[in-house]
Each structure stands twice: as structure tokens, then as C-alpha cells.
Amino acid sequence: MQHDDQRGRIMSNLNGISTGPSARKKDSLGCFSNQLHKDLELEAGDFTFYRKCRREEITSEVVTPASDRGFLIGVSLTNGHRRRIMRGGRSVMHDFEKDSIYVRNFEEDYRADLHGLFDFVLVEFSQAFIANIAYEQHGTTLSGFSTRRCEKDVIFGYLAQVLAFTLDRQHDASPLLIEQLGVTIGTHLVERYGGAPTQSVSPRRRLSSLHEARAKDMLLAKTPGSNSLDEIASSCNLSRSYFIRAFRETTRRTPHQWVLEQRIERARHLLRTSDSPLSEIAVACGFADQSHFTRTFSRLVGTSPGNWRRQGRGNQAVR
């Protein structure tokens, strides 16, 4: 999968309500785009991530006809949103608090009135992805989810905060991290709300030594436009979600964490043994730029690359 393709189609309106001929245009979830102050969308394989934010005290209608798109989970980032959902001849008002969730099956018609402000992170999953997760976890099929409207889920609340940060700073986002966020959210959705018995969960599985070596080689070779997690998992005859769990069970790291650690170790070696500028080391170790390298190195090591280099040379001088 191409790096730019994985980042997907990004649509944003951050500076206020738009005007003009397209002001009444609806987005793929049925919202009027001109009423959104933040409108972000990121496509990544089996997932589509959204952030929809409105700061106007207005009421609007959302209508989407039934389709085979799959499932959608929405997580509220704030308090105070109200939504009247119509089904048949009945309607029910729901009050959303921070970390409240709702789940939609796109096979059903959806109609709702949105009242006031809101800020949601949403993830759309393909039917095939949910079916694969359900089969791998429980050996069963899954037709839908059982969750109360506006149910609070602190795990989804935390993941939504991470996803919101990722969508807002997508140029720093690793494709591996984006894929793993989708897998993590989908797995929790199936395990918590899919209704399958816990005793049916498949036993943990580690990668074979051959598959571990192959996966690590492909991860280290991964550059923009090269192997995606789908391709790496396929080379091990596993689905993407199963591969991520098996890799974590084998290495005690997610693929994203493992790759970052390897890049930082490579950077330490270059800082210790060369006089290359930080910008060149950043590129050589697979970081987007020097700023990305410095932030990641500082977070994982506890000091900046420049300080680490100076401290290391100071210790050598003392000896």
C-alpha cells in the first residue's frame, strides 16, 4: 500500500462554516459539511477514520439509507450533545457525555436530529474485517452488536483521544500506528459488544521463528510505498489482526513499537560513531524529518539526540 494512499483522503474545515454553492453538500455520514468546524477523514484499508466537530448551537438532520458498508462506531470527545434517533414510527432522545459511544449497522436505515455542539471520533469498519475478527476471536460469525445508546466506555474514550491527536497531526502519524489503532478499536468492539462467550476466545499464538524473522526483515525494510501490515501478515499466512497479536505475543512489542525501538537503536549507533548531522541521521533511520526524529528520540530515550551525543562524547573524554 502506498504511504500517501494509506494516509487517505483528508478533508478539513477548521476555520468556520463554509459558504457558496456547495454549502448544503452532505458528507458520507449524512452530515451537512458546511455546518462542521472540523471535518477530517482518513482511509486506511479496512478502516475509515473520521472526526466531526460542530461549535454551533443549531439542529440538523442526518439521514443515510441502508447499504453494505459495514459498521460504524462513534465516540464523543465532549459532554452536552443531544440526538433524537428515529426508527419506524418511534423516536428516542439520547444525551451524550464524554466517552459515550454509539454503534451503527449500515445495513439499517438511519435518521437522527443532531442538537447543539458535538465533537466525535468515528471509525467505519468493513463487513469483512468484522467477520474476520469475530471468527479469529470466537470461531463464530457476527451479525451485529449489543450496546446501549450513549453507553460510556473509558477504553474507547482513551483510544478516541489518541485517534483525534493522530488525525489532527496526520503528517507525523506512522502507517503502522494507524493500522494498529484500527485493529485495536475493532477488536475491543467485537470482544466487548459482539455477544460471543468469553470461553470461545482462541488461544494465544506466537510466530514461528521463520515467520518472526521474515516479519522483522520486512518491517525493517518498510519505507513509504513498501510493505504494509497486510502484506507482511499475508507472507506469514495470517490475517493482519491475528499477525499483530501474534507478533506482540512473540516480541512483547507491537510492530510499531518494535520498529521505533530498532530505529532508535540505529540512531544511537550513528550518533555514537559518526559526525553526520541530525537531519541525515533522521532520514537514514526512517523518520519523516529531523523534528519527528527528535520528538521520538526524546520521548523514548529521555533526552534529545544532540544532548545524548554530547553526553556520550563527554563520557569518552573522561575515560
CSV table of C-alpha atoms in Angstrom, one decimal:
chain,number,residue,atom,x,y,z
A,1,MET,CA,0.0,0.0,0.0
A,2,GLN,CA,1.3,3.4,-0.9
A,3,HIS,CA,2.2,5.6,2.0
A,4,ASP,CA,0.2,8.5,0.6
A,5,ASP,CA,-2.7,6.2,-0.1
A,6,GLN,CA,-2.7,4.9,3.4
A,7,ARG,CA,-3.0,8.5,4.7
A,8,GLY,CA,-6.0,8.5,2.5
A,9,ARG,CA,-8.4,11.3,1.6
A,10,ILE,CA,-8.2,14.1,4.1
A,11,MET,CA,-10.9,16.7,4.3
A,12,SER,CA,-10.8,19.6,6.8
A,13,ASN,CA,-12.7,22.7,7.6
A,14,LEU,CA,-11.1,24.2,10.6
A,15,ASN,CA,-11.8,27.9,10.3
A,16,GLY,CA,-15.6,28.2,10.4
A,17,ILE,CA,-18.6,27.4,8.4
A,18,SER,CA,-18.2,27.4,4.6
A,19,THR,CA,-20.5,29.3,2.2
A,20,GLY,CA,-21.1,29.1,-1.5
A,21,PRO,CA,-22.7,26.7,-4.0
A,22,SER,CA,-21.6,23.6,-2.1
A,23,ALA,CA,-22.8,24.8,1.3
A,24,ARG,CA,-25.6,22.2,1.5
A,25,LYS,CA,-23.4,19.3,0.5
A,26,LYS,CA,-23.7,16.2,2.7
A,27,ASP,CA,-20.7,14.0,3.6
A,28,SER,CA,-20.6,10.2,3.5
A,29,LEU,CA,-22.2,10.0,7.0
A,30,GLY,CA,-25.1,12.3,6.2
A,31,CYS,CA,-23.8,15.5,7.9
A,32,PHE,CA,-24.0,18.9,6.2
A,33,SER,CA,-20.4,19.7,5.6
A,34,ASN,CA,-20.9,23.5,5.9
A,35,GLN,CA,-22.0,23.0,9.5
A,36,LEU,CA,-18.8,21.3,10.6
A,37,HIS,CA,-15.9,23.3,12.1
A,38,LYS,CA,-13.6,20.3,11.9
A,39,ASP,CA,-14.1,17.6,9.3
A,40,LEU,CA,-11.3,15.1,9.0
A,41,GLU,CA,-11.4,11.8,7.1
A,42,LEU,CA,-8.6,9.2,6.8
A,43,GLU,CA,-8.9,6.0,4.7
A,44,ALA,CA,-6.7,3.0,5.6
A,45,GLY,CA,-7.6,-0.3,4.1
A,46,ASP,CA,-10.5,-1.9,6.1
A,47,PHE,CA,-10.9,1.3,8.1
A,48,THR,CA,-12.1,4.8,7.6
A,49,PHE,CA,-11.4,7.2,10.4
A,50,TYR,CA,-13.4,10.4,10.9
A,51,ARG,CA,-13.5,13.4,13.2
A,52,LYS,CA,-16.7,15.5,13.1
A,53,CYS,CA,-16.8,18.7,15.2
A,54,ARG,CA,-19.5,21.4,15.3
A,55,ARG,CA,-19.5,24.5,17.5
A,56,GLU,CA,-22.8,26.0,16.5
A,57,GLU,CA,-26.0,25.7,18.7
A,58,ILE,CA,-28.1,24.5,15.8
A,59,THR,CA,-30.2,21.5,14.9
A,60,SER,CA,-29.7,19.4,11.8
A,61,GLU,CA,-30.9,16.2,10.4
A,62,VAL,CA,-28.8,13.1,9.4
A,63,VAL,CA,-30.3,10.6,7.0
A,64,THR,CA,-28.4,7.6,5.5
A,65,PRO,CA,-30.1,4.8,3.5
A,66,ALA,CA,-29.3,1.2,4.2
A,67,SER,CA,-26.1,-0.1,2.5
A,68,ASP,CA,-23.5,-2.9,2.8
A,69,ARG,CA,-20.7,-0.5,4.0
A,70,GLY,CA,-20.3,-2.4,7.3
A,71,PHE,CA,-20.3,-0.9,10.8
A,72,LEU,CA,-19.6,2.5,12.4
A,73,ILE,CA,-18.6,3.3,16.0
A,74,GLY,CA,-18.7,6.9,17.3
A,75,VAL,CA,-17.1,8.1,20.5
A,76,SER,CA,-18.0,11.5,22.0
A,77,LEU,CA,-15.0,13.6,23.0
A,78,THR,CA,-17.1,16.1,24.9
A,79,ASN,CA,-20.2,16.5,27.0
A,80,GLY,CA,-23.5,18.1,26.1
A,81,HIS,CA,-24.6,16.6,22.7
A,82,ARG,CA,-28.2,15.5,22.3
A,83,ARG,CA,-29.5,13.4,19.4
A,84,ARG,CA,-33.0,12.2,18.6
A,85,ILE,CA,-32.9,8.9,16.7
A,86,MET,CA,-36.0,7.9,14.7
A,87,ARG,CA,-36.8,4.3,13.9
A,88,GLY,CA,-40.0,3.4,12.3
A,89,GLY,CA,-42.7,5.5,14.0
A,90,ARG,CA,-40.8,5.9,17.2
A,91,SER,CA,-38.1,8.4,18.3
A,92,VAL,CA,-35.9,8.4,21.3
A,93,MET,CA,-33.7,11.3,22.6
A,94,HIS,CA,-30.2,10.4,23.7
A,95,ASP,CA,-27.8,12.6,25.8
A,96,PHE,CA,-24.1,12.1,25.1
A,97,GLU,CA,-21.3,12.6,27.7
A,98,LYS,CA,-17.6,12.4,27.2
A,99,ASP,CA,-16.7,8.8,26.3
A,100,SER,CA,-20.3,7.9,25.3
A,101,ILE,CA,-20.4,5.6,22.3
A,102,TYR,CA,-22.9,4.5,19.7
A,103,VAL,CA,-22.7,1.8,17.1
A,104,ARG,CA,-24.4,1.8,13.7
A,105,ASN,CA,-25.0,-1.1,11.3
A,106,PHE,CA,-25.1,0.4,7.8
A,107,GLU,CA,-27.5,-2.3,6.7
A,108,GLU,CA,-30.2,-0.4,8.6
A,109,ASP,CA,-31.7,3.0,7.5
A,110,TYR,CA,-30.6,5.8,9.9
A,111,ARG,CA,-32.3,9.0,10.7
A,112,ALA,CA,-31.5,11.4,13.5
A,113,ASP,CA,-31.8,15.0,14.6
A,114,LEU,CA,-28.5,16.4,16.0
A,115,HIS,CA,-28.9,19.1,18.6
A,116,GLY,CA,-26.3,21.6,19.5
A,117,LEU,CA,-22.5,21.2,19.8
A,118,PHE,CA,-20.6,17.9,19.2
A,119,ASP,CA,-17.1,16.5,18.7
A,120,PHE,CA,-17.0,12.9,17.7
A,121,VAL,CA,-14.3,10.5,16.6
A,122,LEU,CA,-15.7,7.7,14.4
A,123,VAL,CA,-14.3,4.5,12.8
A,124,GLU,CA,-16.0,2.7,9.9
A,125,PHE,CA,-15.2,-1.0,9.5
A,126,SER,CA,-15.9,-3.2,6.5
A,127,GLN,CA,-18.1,-6.2,7.0
A,128,ALA,CA,-15.2,-8.5,6.0
A,129,PHE,CA,-12.9,-7.0,8.7
A,130,ILE,CA,-15.5,-7.5,11.5
A,131,ALA,CA,-16.3,-11.0,10.3
A,132,ASN,CA,-12.6,-12.0,10.3
A,133,ILE,CA,-12.1,-10.5,13.9
A,134,ALA,CA,-15.2,-12.4,15.2
A,135,TYR,CA,-14.0,-15.7,13.6
A,136,GLU,CA,-10.5,-15.4,14.9
A,137,GLN,CA,-11.6,-14.4,18.4
A,138,HIS,CA,-14.6,-16.8,18.9
A,139,GLY,CA,-14.8,-19.1,15.9
A,140,THR,CA,-18.2,-17.7,15.1
A,141,THR,CA,-19.9,-15.3,12.8
A,142,LEU,CA,-21.3,-11.9,13.9
A,143,SER,CA,-24.3,-10.1,12.6
A,144,GLY,CA,-24.4,-7.0,14.9
A,145,PHE,CA,-23.5,-5.5,18.3
A,146,SER,CA,-25.4,-5.3,21.5
A,147,THR,CA,-24.8,-1.9,23.2
A,148,ARG,CA,-27.0,0.7,24.9
A,149,ARG,CA,-27.2,4.1,23.2
A,150,CYS,CA,-24.8,6.5,24.8
A,151,GLU,CA,-23.1,3.8,26.9
A,152,LYS,CA,-19.8,5.1,28.3
A,153,ASP,CA,-16.7,3.2,27.5
A,154,VAL,CA,-13.5,4.6,29.0
A,155,ILE,CA,-11.3,2.3,26.8
A,156,PHE,CA,-12.9,3.7,23.7
A,157,GLY,CA,-12.6,7.2,25.2
A,158,TYR,CA,-8.9,6.8,25.6
A,159,LEU,CA,-8.4,5.4,22.1
A,160,ALA,CA,-10.6,8.2,20.7
A,161,GLN,CA,-8.2,10.8,22.2
A,162,VAL,CA,-5.2,9.0,20.6
A,163,LEU,CA,-7.1,8.9,17.3
A,164,ALA,CA,-8.1,12.5,17.5
A,165,PHE,CA,-4.5,13.5,18.1
A,166,THR,CA,-3.4,11.3,15.1
A,167,LEU,CA,-6.0,12.8,12.8
A,168,ASP,CA,-5.0,16.3,13.7
A,169,ARG,CA,-1.3,15.6,13.2
A,170,GLN,CA,-1.5,13.1,10.3
A,171,HIS,CA,1.8,14.1,8.7
A,172,ASP,CA,3.6,12.7,11.8
A,173,ALA,CA,1.4,9.6,12.0
A,174,SER,CA,3.0,6.2,11.2
A,175,PRO,CA,1.0,4.0,8.9
A,176,LEU,CA,1.8,1.1,11.3
A,177,LEU,CA,0.2,3.1,14.2
A,178,ILE,CA,-2.8,3.9,12.1
A,179,GLU,CA,-3.4,0.3,11.2
A,180,GLN,CA,-2.9,-0.9,14.8
A,181,LEU,CA,-5.4,1.7,16.1
A,182,GLY,CA,-8.0,0.4,13.7
A,183,VAL,CA,-7.3,-3.2,14.7
A,184,THR,CA,-7.3,-2.4,18.4
A,185,ILE,CA,-10.6,-0.5,18.2
A,186,GLY,CA,-12.2,-3.2,16.1
A,187,THR,CA,-11.0,-6.0,18.4
A,188,HIS,CA,-12.4,-4.2,21.5
A,189,LEU,CA,-15.7,-3.6,19.7
A,190,VAL,CA,-16.1,-7.3,18.9
A,191,GLU,CA,-14.9,-8.6,22.3
A,192,ARG,CA,-17.0,-6.1,24.4
A,193,TYR,CA,-20.1,-5.8,22.3
A,194,GLY,CA,-20.2,-8.7,19.9
A,195,GLY,CA,-22.0,-11.0,22.3
A,196,ALA,CA,-19.7,-14.1,21.9
A,197,PRO,CA,-18.9,-16.1,25.1
A,198,THR,CA,-15.5,-15.4,26.6
A,199,GLN,CA,-14.6,-19.1,26.8
A,200,SER,CA,-14.7,-19.3,23.0
A,201,VAL,CA,-11.7,-17.0,22.6
A,202,SER,CA,-8.9,-18.6,20.6
A,203,PRO,CA,-5.7,-19.5,22.4
A,204,ARG,CA,-2.8,-17.1,22.1
A,205,ARG,CA,-0.3,-17.9,19.3
A,206,ARG,CA,3.3,-17.0,18.8
A,207,LEU,CA,5.0,-16.6,15.5
A,208,SER,CA,7.3,-19.3,14.4
A,209,SER,CA,11.0,-18.5,14.3
A,210,LEU,CA,10.8,-18.4,10.5
A,211,HIS,CA,7.8,-16.0,10.4
A,212,GLU,CA,9.3,-13.9,13.2
A,213,ALA,CA,12.5,-13.4,11.2
A,214,ARG,CA,10.6,-12.7,8.0
A,215,ALA,CA,8.3,-10.2,9.6
A,216,LYS,CA,11.2,-8.4,11.2
A,217,ASP,CA,13.1,-8.2,8.0
A,218,MET,CA,10.0,-6.8,6.2
A,219,LEU,CA,9.3,-4.3,8.9
A,220,LEU,CA,12.9,-3.0,8.9
A,221,ALA,CA,12.7,-2.7,5.1
A,222,LYS,CA,9.4,-0.8,5.3
A,223,THR,CA,9.6,2.6,3.8
A,224,PRO,CA,7.0,4.8,2.3
A,225,GLY,CA,5.4,2.9,-0.5
A,226,SER,CA,6.7,-0.5,0.6
A,227,ASN,CA,5.2,-3.4,2.6
A,228,SER,CA,2.0,-2.8,4.5
A,229,LEU,CA,1.0,-4.8,7.5
A,230,ASP,CA,-1.4,-6.6,5.2
A,231,GLU,CA,1.5,-7.8,3.0
A,232,ILE,CA,3.6,-8.8,6.0
A,233,ALA,CA,0.8,-10.7,7.6
A,234,SER,CA,0.0,-12.4,4.3
A,235,SER,CA,3.6,-13.5,3.9
A,236,CYS,CA,3.1,-15.3,7.3
A,237,ASN,CA,-0.3,-16.8,6.1
A,238,LEU,CA,-2.1,-14.8,8.8
A,239,SER,CA,-4.7,-12.0,8.8
A,240,ARG,CA,-3.5,-8.6,9.8
A,241,SER,CA,-5.2,-8.6,13.2
A,242,TYR,CA,-4.0,-12.1,14.0
A,243,PHE,CA,-0.5,-11.2,12.9
A,244,ILE,CA,-0.4,-8.1,15.2
A,245,ARG,CA,-1.5,-10.2,18.2
A,246,ALA,CA,1.0,-13.0,17.4
A,247,PHE,CA,3.8,-10.5,16.9
A,248,ARG,CA,3.1,-8.9,20.2
A,249,GLU,CA,2.9,-12.2,22.0
A,250,THR,CA,6.3,-13.2,20.5
A,251,THR,CA,8.2,-10.0,21.0
A,252,ARG,CA,6.3,-8.2,23.8
A,253,ARG,CA,6.0,-5.3,21.4
A,254,THR,CA,3.5,-4.2,18.7
A,255,PRO,CA,5.1,-4.0,15.2
A,256,HIS,CA,5.0,-0.2,15.6
A,257,GLN,CA,6.8,-0.2,18.9
A,258,TRP,CA,9.4,-2.7,17.7
A,259,VAL,CA,10.2,-0.7,14.6
A,260,LEU,CA,10.6,2.5,16.6
A,261,GLU,CA,13.0,0.8,19.0
A,262,GLN,CA,15.0,-0.5,16.1
A,263,ARG,CA,15.2,2.9,14.5
A,264,ILE,CA,16.3,4.5,17.8
A,265,GLU,CA,18.9,1.9,18.3
A,266,ARG,CA,20.2,2.5,14.8
A,267,ALA,CA,20.2,6.3,15.6
A,268,ARG,CA,22.2,5.7,18.8
A,269,HIS,CA,24.8,3.8,16.8
A,270,LEU,CA,25.1,6.6,14.2
A,271,LEU,CA,25.2,9.3,16.9
A,272,ARG,CA,28.0,7.5,18.7
A,273,THR,CA,30.1,6.5,15.7
A,274,SER,CA,29.6,9.3,13.1
A,275,ASP,CA,29.6,13.1,12.8
A,276,SER,CA,26.6,13.1,10.5
A,277,PRO,CA,24.1,15.9,11.1
A,278,LEU,CA,20.9,15.1,12.9
A,279,SER,CA,18.9,15.7,9.7
A,280,GLU,CA,20.8,13.0,7.8
A,281,ILE,CA,20.6,10.5,10.7
A,282,ALA,CA,16.8,11.1,10.9
A,283,VAL,CA,16.4,10.1,7.2
A,284,ALA,CA,18.8,7.2,7.5
A,285,CYS,CA,16.8,5.8,10.4
A,286,GLY,CA,13.4,6.1,8.6
A,287,PHE,CA,12.0,9.2,10.3
A,288,ALA,CA,10.0,11.7,8.3
A,289,ASP,CA,12.3,14.6,9.2
A,290,GLN,CA,14.6,15.9,12.0
A,291,SER,CA,11.7,17.2,14.0
A,292,HIS,CA,10.0,13.8,14.0
A,293,PHE,CA,13.2,12.1,14.9
A,294,THR,CA,13.9,14.5,17.8
A,295,ARG,CA,10.5,14.1,19.3
A,296,THR,CA,10.5,10.3,19.1
A,297,PHE,CA,14.1,10.0,20.4
A,298,SER,CA,13.4,12.4,23.3
A,299,ARG,CA,10.2,10.5,24.3
A,300,LEU,CA,11.8,7.1,24.2
A,301,VAL,CA,15.3,7.9,25.5
A,302,GLY,CA,14.6,10.8,27.8
A,303,THR,CA,16.8,13.3,26.2
A,304,SER,CA,17.3,14.9,22.8
A,305,PRO,CA,19.6,13.3,20.2
A,306,GLY,CA,22.0,16.3,20.4
A,307,ASN,CA,22.3,16.0,24.2
A,308,TRP,CA,22.7,12.2,24.0
A,309,ARG,CA,25.6,12.6,21.5
A,310,ARG,CA,27.3,15.3,23.7
A,311,GLN,CA,26.9,13.3,26.9
A,312,GLY,CA,28.3,10.2,25.2
A,313,ARG,CA,31.4,12.1,23.9
A,314,GLY,CA,31.8,13.7,27.3
A,315,ASN,CA,32.0,10.3,29.0
A,316,GLN,CA,34.5,9.1,26.4
A,317,ALA,CA,36.7,12.2,27.1
A,318,VAL,CA,36.6,11.4,30.9
A,319,ARG,CA,37.9,7.9,30.3
